[in-house]
Short mmCIF file of C-alpha atoms in Angstrom, two decimals:
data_model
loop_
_atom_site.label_atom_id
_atom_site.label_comp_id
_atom_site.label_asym_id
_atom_site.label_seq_id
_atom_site.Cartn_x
_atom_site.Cartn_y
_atom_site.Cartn_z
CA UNK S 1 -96.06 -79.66 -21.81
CA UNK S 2 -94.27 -83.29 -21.95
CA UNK S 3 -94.52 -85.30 -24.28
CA UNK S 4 -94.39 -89.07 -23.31
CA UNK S 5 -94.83 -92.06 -25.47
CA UNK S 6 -95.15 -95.93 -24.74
CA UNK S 7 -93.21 -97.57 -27.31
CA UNK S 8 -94.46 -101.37 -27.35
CA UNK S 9 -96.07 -103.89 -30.09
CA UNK S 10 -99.18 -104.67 -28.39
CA UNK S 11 -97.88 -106.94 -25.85
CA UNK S 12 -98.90 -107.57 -22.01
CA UNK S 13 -95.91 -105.92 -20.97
CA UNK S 14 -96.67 -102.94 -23.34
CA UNK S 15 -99.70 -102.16 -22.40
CA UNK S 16 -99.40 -102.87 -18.59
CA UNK S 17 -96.84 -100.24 -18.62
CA UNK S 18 -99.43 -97.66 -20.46
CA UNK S 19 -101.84 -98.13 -17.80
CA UNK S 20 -99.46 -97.31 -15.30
CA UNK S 21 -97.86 -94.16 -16.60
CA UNK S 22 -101.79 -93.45 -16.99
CA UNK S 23 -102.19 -93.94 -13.84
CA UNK S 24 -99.57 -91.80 -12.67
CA UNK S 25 -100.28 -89.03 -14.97
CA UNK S 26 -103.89 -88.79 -13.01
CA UNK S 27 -102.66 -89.35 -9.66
CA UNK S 28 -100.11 -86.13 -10.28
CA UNK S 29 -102.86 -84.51 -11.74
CA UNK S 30 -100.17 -82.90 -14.86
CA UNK S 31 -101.04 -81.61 -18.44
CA UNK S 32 -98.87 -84.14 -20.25
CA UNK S 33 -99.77 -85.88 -23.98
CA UNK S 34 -99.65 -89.66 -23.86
CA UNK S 35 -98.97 -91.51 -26.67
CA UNK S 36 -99.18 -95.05 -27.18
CA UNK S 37 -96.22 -96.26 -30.24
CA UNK S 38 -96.90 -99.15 -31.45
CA UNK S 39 -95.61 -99.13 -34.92
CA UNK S 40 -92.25 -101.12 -34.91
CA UNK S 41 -90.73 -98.89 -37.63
CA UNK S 42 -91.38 -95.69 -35.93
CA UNK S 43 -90.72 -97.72 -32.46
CA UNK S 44 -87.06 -98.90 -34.20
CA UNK S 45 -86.43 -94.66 -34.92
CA UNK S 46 -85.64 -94.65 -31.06
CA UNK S 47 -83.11 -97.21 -31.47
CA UNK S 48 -84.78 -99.60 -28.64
CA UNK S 49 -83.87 -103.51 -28.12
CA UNK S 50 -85.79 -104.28 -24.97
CA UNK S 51 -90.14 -103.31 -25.01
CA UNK S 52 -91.51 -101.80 -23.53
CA UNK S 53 -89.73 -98.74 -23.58
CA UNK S 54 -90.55 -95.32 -22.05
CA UNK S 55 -89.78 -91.82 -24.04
CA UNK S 56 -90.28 -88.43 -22.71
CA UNK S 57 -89.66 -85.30 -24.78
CA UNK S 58 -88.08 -87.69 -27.44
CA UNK S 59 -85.68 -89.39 -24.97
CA UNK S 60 -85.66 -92.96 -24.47
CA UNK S 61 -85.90 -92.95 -20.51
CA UNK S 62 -86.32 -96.54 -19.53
CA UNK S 63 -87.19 -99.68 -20.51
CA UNK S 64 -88.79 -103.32 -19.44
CA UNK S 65 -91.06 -103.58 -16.88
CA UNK S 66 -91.84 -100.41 -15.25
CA UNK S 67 -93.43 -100.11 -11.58
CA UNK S 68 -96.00 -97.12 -10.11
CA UNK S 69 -92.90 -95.67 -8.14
CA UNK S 70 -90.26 -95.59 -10.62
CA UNK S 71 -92.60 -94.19 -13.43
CA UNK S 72 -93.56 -91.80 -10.85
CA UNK S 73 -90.00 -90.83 -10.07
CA UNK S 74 -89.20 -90.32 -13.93
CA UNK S 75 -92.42 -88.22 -15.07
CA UNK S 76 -91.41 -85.95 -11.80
CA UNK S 77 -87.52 -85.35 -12.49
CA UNK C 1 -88.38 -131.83 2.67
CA UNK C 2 -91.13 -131.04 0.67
CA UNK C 3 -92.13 -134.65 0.20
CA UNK C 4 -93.04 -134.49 4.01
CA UNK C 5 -94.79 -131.86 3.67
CA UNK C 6 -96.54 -133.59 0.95
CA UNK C 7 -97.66 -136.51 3.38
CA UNK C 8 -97.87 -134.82 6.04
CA UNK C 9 -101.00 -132.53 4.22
CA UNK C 10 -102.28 -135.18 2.54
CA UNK C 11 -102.05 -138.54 4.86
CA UNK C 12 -102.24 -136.64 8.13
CA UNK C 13 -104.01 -133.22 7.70
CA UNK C 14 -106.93 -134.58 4.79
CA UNK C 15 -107.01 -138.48 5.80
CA UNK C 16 -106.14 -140.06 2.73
CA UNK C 17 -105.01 -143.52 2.38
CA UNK C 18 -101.67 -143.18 1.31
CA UNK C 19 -101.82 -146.54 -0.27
CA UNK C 20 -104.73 -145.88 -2.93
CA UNK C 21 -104.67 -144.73 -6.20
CA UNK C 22 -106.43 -140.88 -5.36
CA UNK C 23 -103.83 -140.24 -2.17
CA UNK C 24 -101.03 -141.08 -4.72
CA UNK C 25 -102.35 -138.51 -7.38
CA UNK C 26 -103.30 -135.77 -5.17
CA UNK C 27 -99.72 -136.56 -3.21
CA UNK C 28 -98.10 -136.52 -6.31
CA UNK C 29 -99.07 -133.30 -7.59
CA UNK C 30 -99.06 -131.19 -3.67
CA UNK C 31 -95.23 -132.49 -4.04
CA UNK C 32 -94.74 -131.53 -7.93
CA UNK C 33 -96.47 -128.25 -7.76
CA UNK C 34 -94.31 -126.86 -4.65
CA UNK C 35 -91.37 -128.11 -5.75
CA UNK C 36 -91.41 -126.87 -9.00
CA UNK C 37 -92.62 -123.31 -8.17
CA UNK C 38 -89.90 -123.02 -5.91
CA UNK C 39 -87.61 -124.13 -8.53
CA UNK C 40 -89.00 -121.66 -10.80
CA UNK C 41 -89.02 -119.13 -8.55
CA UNK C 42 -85.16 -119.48 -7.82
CA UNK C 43 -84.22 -120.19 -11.76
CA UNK C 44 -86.00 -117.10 -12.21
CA UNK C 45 -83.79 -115.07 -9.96
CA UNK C 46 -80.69 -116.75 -10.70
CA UNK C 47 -81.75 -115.41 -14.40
CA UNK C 48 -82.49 -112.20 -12.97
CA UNK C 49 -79.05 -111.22 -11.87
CA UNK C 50 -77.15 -112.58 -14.45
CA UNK C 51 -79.12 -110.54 -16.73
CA UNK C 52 -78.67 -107.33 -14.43
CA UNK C 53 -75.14 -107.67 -15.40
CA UNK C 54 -74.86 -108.40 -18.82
CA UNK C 55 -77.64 -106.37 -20.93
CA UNK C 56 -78.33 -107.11 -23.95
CA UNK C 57 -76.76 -103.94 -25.28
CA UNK C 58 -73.36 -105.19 -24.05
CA UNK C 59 -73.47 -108.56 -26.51
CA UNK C 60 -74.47 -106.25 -29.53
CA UNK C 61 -71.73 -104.13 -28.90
CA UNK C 62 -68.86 -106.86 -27.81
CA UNK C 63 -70.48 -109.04 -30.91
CA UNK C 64 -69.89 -105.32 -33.59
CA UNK C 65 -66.67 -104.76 -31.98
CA UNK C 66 -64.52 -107.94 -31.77
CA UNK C 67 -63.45 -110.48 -34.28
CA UNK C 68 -64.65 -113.85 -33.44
CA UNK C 69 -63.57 -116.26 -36.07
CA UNK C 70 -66.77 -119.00 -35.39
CA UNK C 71 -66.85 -118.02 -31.38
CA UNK C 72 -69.76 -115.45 -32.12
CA UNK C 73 -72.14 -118.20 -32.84
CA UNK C 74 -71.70 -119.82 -29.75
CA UNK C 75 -71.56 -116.75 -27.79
CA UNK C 76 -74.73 -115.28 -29.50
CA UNK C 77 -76.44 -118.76 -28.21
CA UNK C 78 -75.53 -118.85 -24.76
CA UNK C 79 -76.67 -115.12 -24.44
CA UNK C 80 -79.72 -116.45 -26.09
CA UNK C 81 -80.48 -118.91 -22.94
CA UNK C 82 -79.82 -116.75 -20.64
CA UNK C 83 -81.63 -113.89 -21.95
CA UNK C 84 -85.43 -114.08 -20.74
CA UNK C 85 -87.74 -114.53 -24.24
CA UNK C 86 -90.53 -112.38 -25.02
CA UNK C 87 -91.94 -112.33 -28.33
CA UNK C 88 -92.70 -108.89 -28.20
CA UNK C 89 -88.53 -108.19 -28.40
CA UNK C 90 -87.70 -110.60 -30.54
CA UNK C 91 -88.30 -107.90 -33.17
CA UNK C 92 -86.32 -104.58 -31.80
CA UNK C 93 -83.80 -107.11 -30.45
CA UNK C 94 -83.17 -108.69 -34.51
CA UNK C 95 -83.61 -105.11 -35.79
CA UNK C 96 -80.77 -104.20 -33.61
CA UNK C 97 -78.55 -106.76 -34.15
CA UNK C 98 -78.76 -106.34 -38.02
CA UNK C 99 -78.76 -102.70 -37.34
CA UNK C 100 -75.23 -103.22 -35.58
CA UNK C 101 -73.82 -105.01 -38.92
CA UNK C 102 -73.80 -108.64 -36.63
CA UNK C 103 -74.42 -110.95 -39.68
CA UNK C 104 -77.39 -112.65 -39.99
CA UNK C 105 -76.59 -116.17 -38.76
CA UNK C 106 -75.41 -114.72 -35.82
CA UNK C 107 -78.25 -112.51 -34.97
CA UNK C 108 -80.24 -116.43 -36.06
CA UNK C 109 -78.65 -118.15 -33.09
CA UNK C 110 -79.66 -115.63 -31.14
CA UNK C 111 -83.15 -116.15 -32.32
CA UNK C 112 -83.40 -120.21 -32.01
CA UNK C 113 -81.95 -120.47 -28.57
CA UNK C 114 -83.95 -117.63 -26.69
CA UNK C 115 -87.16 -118.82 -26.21
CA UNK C 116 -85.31 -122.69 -26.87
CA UNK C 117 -83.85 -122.14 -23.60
CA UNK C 118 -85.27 -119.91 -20.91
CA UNK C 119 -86.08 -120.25 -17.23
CA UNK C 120 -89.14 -121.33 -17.36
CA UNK C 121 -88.85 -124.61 -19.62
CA UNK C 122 -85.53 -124.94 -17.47
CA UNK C 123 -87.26 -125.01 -14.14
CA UNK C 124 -90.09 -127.19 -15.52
CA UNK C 125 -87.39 -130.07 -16.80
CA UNK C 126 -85.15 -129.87 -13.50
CA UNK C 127 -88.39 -130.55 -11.63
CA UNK C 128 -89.95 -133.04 -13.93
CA UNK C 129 -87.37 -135.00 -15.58
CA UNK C 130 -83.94 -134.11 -13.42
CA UNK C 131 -80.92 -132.62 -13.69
CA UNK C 132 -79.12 -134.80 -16.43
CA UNK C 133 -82.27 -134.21 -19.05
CA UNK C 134 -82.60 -130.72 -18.07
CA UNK C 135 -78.42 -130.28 -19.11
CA UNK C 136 -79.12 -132.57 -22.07
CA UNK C 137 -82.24 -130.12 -23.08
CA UNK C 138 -79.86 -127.07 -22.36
CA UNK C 139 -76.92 -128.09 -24.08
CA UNK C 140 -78.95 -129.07 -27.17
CA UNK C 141 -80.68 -125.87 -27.05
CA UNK C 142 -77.41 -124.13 -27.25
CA UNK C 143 -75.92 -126.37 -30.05
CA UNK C 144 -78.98 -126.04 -32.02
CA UNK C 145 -78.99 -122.45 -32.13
CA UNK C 146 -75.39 -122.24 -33.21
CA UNK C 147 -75.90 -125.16 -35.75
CA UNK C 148 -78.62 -123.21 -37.10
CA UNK C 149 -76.90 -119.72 -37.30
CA UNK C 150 -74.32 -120.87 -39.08
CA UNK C 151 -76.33 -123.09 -41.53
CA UNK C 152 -78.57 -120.19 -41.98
CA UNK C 153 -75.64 -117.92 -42.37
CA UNK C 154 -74.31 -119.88 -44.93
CA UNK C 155 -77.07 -119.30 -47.05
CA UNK C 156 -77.14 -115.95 -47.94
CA UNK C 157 -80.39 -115.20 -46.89
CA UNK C 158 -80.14 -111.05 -46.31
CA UNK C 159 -82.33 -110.71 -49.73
CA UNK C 160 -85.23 -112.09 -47.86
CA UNK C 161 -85.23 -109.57 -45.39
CA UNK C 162 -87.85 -106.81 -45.49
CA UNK C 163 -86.87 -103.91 -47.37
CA UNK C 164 -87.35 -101.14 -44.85
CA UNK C 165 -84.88 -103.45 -42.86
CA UNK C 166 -82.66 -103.46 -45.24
CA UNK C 167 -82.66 -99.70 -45.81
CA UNK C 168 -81.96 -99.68 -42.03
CA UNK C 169 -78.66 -101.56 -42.71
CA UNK C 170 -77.54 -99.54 -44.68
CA UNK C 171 -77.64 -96.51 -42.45
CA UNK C 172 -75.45 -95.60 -39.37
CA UNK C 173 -76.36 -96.92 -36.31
CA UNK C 174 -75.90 -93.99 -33.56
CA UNK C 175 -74.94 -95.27 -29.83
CA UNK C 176 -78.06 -94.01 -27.74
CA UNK C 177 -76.96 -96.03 -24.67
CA UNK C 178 -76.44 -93.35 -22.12
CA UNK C 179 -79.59 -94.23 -20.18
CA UNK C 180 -77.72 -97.83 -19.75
CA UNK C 181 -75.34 -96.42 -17.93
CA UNK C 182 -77.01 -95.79 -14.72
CA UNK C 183 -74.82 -98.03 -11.87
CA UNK C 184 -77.20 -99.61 -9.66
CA UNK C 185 -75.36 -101.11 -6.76
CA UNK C 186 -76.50 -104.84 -6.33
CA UNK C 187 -78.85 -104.36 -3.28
CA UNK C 188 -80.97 -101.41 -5.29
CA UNK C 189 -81.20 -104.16 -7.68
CA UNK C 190 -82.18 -107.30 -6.00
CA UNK C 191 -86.01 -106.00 -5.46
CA UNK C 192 -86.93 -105.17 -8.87
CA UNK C 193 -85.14 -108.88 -9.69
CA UNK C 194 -86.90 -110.66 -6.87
CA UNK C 195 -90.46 -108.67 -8.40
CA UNK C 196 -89.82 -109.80 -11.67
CA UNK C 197 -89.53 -113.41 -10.55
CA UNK C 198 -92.49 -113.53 -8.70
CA UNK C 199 -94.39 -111.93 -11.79
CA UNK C 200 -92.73 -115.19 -14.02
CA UNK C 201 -93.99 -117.47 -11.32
CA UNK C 202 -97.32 -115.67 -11.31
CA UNK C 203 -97.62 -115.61 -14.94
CA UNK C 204 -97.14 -119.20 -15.06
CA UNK C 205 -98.06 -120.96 -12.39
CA UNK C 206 -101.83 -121.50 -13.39
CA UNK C 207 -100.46 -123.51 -16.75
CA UNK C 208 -97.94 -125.16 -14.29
CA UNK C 209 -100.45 -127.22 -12.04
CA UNK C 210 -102.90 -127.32 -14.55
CA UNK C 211 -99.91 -129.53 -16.82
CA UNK C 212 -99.15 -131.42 -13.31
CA UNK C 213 -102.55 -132.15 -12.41
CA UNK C 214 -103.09 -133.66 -16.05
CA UNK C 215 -99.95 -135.18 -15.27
CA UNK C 216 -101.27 -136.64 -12.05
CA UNK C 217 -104.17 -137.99 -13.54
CA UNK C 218 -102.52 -139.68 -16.03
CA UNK C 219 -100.54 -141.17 -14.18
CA UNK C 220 -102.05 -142.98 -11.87
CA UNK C 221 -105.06 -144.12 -14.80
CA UNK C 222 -102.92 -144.47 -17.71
CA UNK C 223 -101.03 -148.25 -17.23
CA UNK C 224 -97.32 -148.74 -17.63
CA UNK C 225 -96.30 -149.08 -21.46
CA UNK C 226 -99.55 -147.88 -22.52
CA UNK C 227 -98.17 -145.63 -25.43
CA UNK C 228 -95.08 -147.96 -26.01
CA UNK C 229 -97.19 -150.12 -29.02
CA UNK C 230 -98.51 -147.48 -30.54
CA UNK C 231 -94.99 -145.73 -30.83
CA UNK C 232 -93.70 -148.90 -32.55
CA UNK C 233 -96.18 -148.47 -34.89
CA UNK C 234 -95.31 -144.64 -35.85
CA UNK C 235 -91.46 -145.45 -35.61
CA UNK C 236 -89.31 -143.14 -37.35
CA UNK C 237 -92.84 -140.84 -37.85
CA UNK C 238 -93.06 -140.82 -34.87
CA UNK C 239 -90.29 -137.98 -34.29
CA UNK C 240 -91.85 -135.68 -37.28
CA UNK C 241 -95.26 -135.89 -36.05
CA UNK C 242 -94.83 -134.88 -32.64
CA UNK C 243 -92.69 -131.55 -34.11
CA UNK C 244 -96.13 -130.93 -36.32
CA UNK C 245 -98.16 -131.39 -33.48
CA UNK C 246 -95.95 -129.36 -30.83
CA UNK C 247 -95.98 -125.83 -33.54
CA UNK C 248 -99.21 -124.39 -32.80
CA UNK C 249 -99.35 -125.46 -28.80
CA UNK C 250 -97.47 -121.78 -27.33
CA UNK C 251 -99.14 -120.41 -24.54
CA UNK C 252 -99.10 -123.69 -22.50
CA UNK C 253 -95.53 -124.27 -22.58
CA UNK C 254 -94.69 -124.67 -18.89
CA UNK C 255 -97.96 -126.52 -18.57
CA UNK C 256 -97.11 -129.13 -21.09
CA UNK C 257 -93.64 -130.40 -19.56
CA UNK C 258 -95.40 -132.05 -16.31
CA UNK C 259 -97.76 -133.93 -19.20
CA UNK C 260 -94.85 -135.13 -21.60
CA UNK C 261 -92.73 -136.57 -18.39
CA UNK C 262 -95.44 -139.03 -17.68
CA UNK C 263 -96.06 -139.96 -21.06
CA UNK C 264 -91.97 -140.69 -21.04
CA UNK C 265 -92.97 -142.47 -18.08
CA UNK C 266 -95.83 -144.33 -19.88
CA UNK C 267 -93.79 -145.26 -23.30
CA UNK C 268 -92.80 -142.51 -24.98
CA UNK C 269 -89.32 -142.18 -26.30
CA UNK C 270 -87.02 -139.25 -24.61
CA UNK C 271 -85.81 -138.11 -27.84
CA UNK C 272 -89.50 -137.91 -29.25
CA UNK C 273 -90.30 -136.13 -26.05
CA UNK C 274 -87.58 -133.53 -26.37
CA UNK C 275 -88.52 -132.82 -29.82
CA UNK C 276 -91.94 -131.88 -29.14
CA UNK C 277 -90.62 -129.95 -26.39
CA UNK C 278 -88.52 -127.90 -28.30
CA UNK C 279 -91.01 -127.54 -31.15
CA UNK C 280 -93.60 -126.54 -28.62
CA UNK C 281 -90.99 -123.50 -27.39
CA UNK C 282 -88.93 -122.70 -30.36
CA UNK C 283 -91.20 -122.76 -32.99
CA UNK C 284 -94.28 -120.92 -32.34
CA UNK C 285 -97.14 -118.65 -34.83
CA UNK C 286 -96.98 -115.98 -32.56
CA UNK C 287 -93.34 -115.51 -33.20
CA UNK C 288 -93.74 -116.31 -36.89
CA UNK C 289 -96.42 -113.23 -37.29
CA UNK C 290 -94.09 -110.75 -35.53
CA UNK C 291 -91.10 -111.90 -37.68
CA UNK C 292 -93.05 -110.95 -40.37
CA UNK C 293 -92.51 -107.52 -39.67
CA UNK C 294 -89.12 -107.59 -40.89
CA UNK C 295 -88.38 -110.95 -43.23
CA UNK C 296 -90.45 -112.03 -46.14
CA UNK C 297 -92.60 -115.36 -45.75
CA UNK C 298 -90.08 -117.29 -47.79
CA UNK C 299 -87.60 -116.25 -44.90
CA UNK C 300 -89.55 -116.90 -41.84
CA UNK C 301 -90.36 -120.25 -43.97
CA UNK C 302 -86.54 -121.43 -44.16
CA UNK C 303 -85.83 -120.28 -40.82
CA UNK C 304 -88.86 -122.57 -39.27
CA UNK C 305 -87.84 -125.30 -41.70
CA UNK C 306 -84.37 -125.77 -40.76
CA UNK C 307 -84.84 -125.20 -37.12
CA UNK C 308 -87.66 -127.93 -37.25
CA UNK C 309 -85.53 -130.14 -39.45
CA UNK C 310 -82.19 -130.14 -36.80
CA UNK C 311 -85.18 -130.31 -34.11
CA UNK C 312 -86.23 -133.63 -35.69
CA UNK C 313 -82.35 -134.87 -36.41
CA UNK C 314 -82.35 -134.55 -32.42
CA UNK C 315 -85.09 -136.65 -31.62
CA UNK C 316 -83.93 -139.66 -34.11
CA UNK C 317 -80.42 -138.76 -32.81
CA UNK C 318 -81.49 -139.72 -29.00
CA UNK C 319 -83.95 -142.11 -29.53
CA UNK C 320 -81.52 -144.26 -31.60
CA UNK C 321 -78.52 -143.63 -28.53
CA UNK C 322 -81.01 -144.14 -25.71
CA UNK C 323 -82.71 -147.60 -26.96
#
């Protein structure tokens, strides 16, 4: 099972891009564990500068703004 | 171009006299709010694709890898203006610029020119006040920020940081950067920029002709000179006040530039007017509270202090050269 987590403060960017890789995660219909990071020194562990950032199995995958397609592309790879 | 436009809905299409006081107003802000969304709209890309090209990533690492001898400030504050400012990471961003042993000034005029300086208060000047304010807004933007970092720098102030942050100094930084690496050509990229500028336009565009519909209305109610006795009054006050005034006012930054032109218009000095601006931008409590994270209060208090004192220097500064 993947493991992806949403590292991000609490800002609009943050959690827009949480309710998209929700939304993908339904729409593919996969057993994944989402988790929302939002404490900045366990957020800082993944050595990030930009947030939002995405992480999947403990890899920092992408970061900013995120759309439907491209989260879509990255949870299928 | 737009101006006809402008009369042409408002004279020809709705009927209004073009000669009374509500055509002006409503002219006035049809013409405003196009122009300036379309300004914002192109700032916003031009922004865009600079950025594509020079990540944030690539300053840290030019700024821990070369020997600068004073250039680092200013090059820390330009990246700062053309970086686009979120609060939300202004805190990875300083963690990782301590992280990469840049010293703290540096990594400070970073901090005072990013949100000082970003496309949106740059679109809002160009269409409000012109192009020779807008440069003198930039250029002090950038000058304050490395006036600051080095002031700041000077004062030994990596005692005040957090301590988990300073723990984090101490340790090796390892480069994770690989998934930076991935060379989009510049047509895959243009899309996601030209998205990203319509979601800044978006995001501000309800603040934007709210400020220029205030704007409109003062202007054509508010006489000529109206605010020019009472600014005699505050004189030199009148500079420190407005920075007070301008720190808790955040969320309505682009909205507030359309307001402050007219009120230049109506008597208010420029250099007063540029310090609230900047005050309103560069010094907000949202930022403070997320500072917090990693300096002590007594830090996030010196760094506010000086950056509203040069902010204030500015104002006297122009108002005394522009009387």
């Amino acid at each position: 099972m993947k493991e992806i987590k949403i590292l991000g403060t609490g800002c609009a960017g943050c959690k827009a891009l949480y309710a998209t890789v929700e939304k993908v995660v339904a729409d593919l219909g996969v057993n994944v564990s989402l988790v929302k990071e939002e404490d900045i020194m366990n957020i800082m562990a993944y050595n990030v500068m930009t947030l939002p950032a995405l992480v999947i199995d403990e890899k920092v995958v992408a970061k900013g703004k995120l759309s439907y397609d491209e989260v879509k592309a990255l949870l299928t790879k | 171009m737009i101006q006809k436009f402008a009369d042409w809905l408002i004279f020809d299409i709705f009927g209004l006299d073009s000669t009374s006081r509500l055509g002006g107003s409503i002219n006035f802000f049809v013409y405003d709010s196009i122009k300036i969304i379309i300004l914002l709209f192109g700032i916003s890309i031009v922004m865009g694709i600079i950025n594509a090209y020079f990540p944030i990533e690539r300053l840290r690492n030019y700024l821990t890898t070369h020997k600068m001898y004073g250039f680092q400030y200013l090059l820390a504050s330009v990246f700062g203006a053309i970086t686009p400012f979120c609060s939300c990471s202004s805190i990875p961003l300083f963690i990782g610029f301590v992280k990469g042993g840049i010293p703290l000034g540096v990594t400070f005029a970073f901090l005072i020119t990013s949100p000082l300086v970003n496309e949106v208060a740059v679109a809002m000047f160009l269409g409000t006040f012109g192009v020779k304010v807008t440069a003198i807004y930039v250029g002090c933007g950038i000058l304050l920020g490395m006036i600051g970092g080095v002031l700041l720098g000077k004062m030994n102030l990596e005692r005040y940081l957090s301590p988990w942050i300073i723990q984090m100094q101490k340790m090796q930084m390892e480069a994770d950067d690989a998934y930076e690496s991935n060379h989009l050509t510049f047509t895959q990229r243009l899309p996601g920029i030209i998205k990203d500028a319509l979601g800044i336009v978006k995001g501000v565009s309800l603040y934007v002709i709210i400020g220029i519909a205030i704007g409109a209305g003062i202007h054509g109610y508010v006489p000529e000179g109206f605010f020019t006795e009472f600014m005699q009054k505050a004189g030199i006050f009148g500079v420190p006040a407005s920075v007070i005034i301008a720190i808790p006012m955040y969320s309505n930054a682009a909205g507030i530039v359309p307001v402050i032109q007219v009120f230049v218009a109506k008597g208010i000095p420029l250099g007063t007017a540029l310090s609230f601006m900047m005050s309103v931008v560069g010094l907000s409590l949202p930022e403070a509270t997320m500072l917090k994270k990693v300096m002590t209060w007594k830090l996030i208090g010196i760094f506010f202090g000086t950056v509203a004192l040069m902010i204030m220097m500015l104002g006297w500064t122009f108002n005394i050269i522009l009387q």
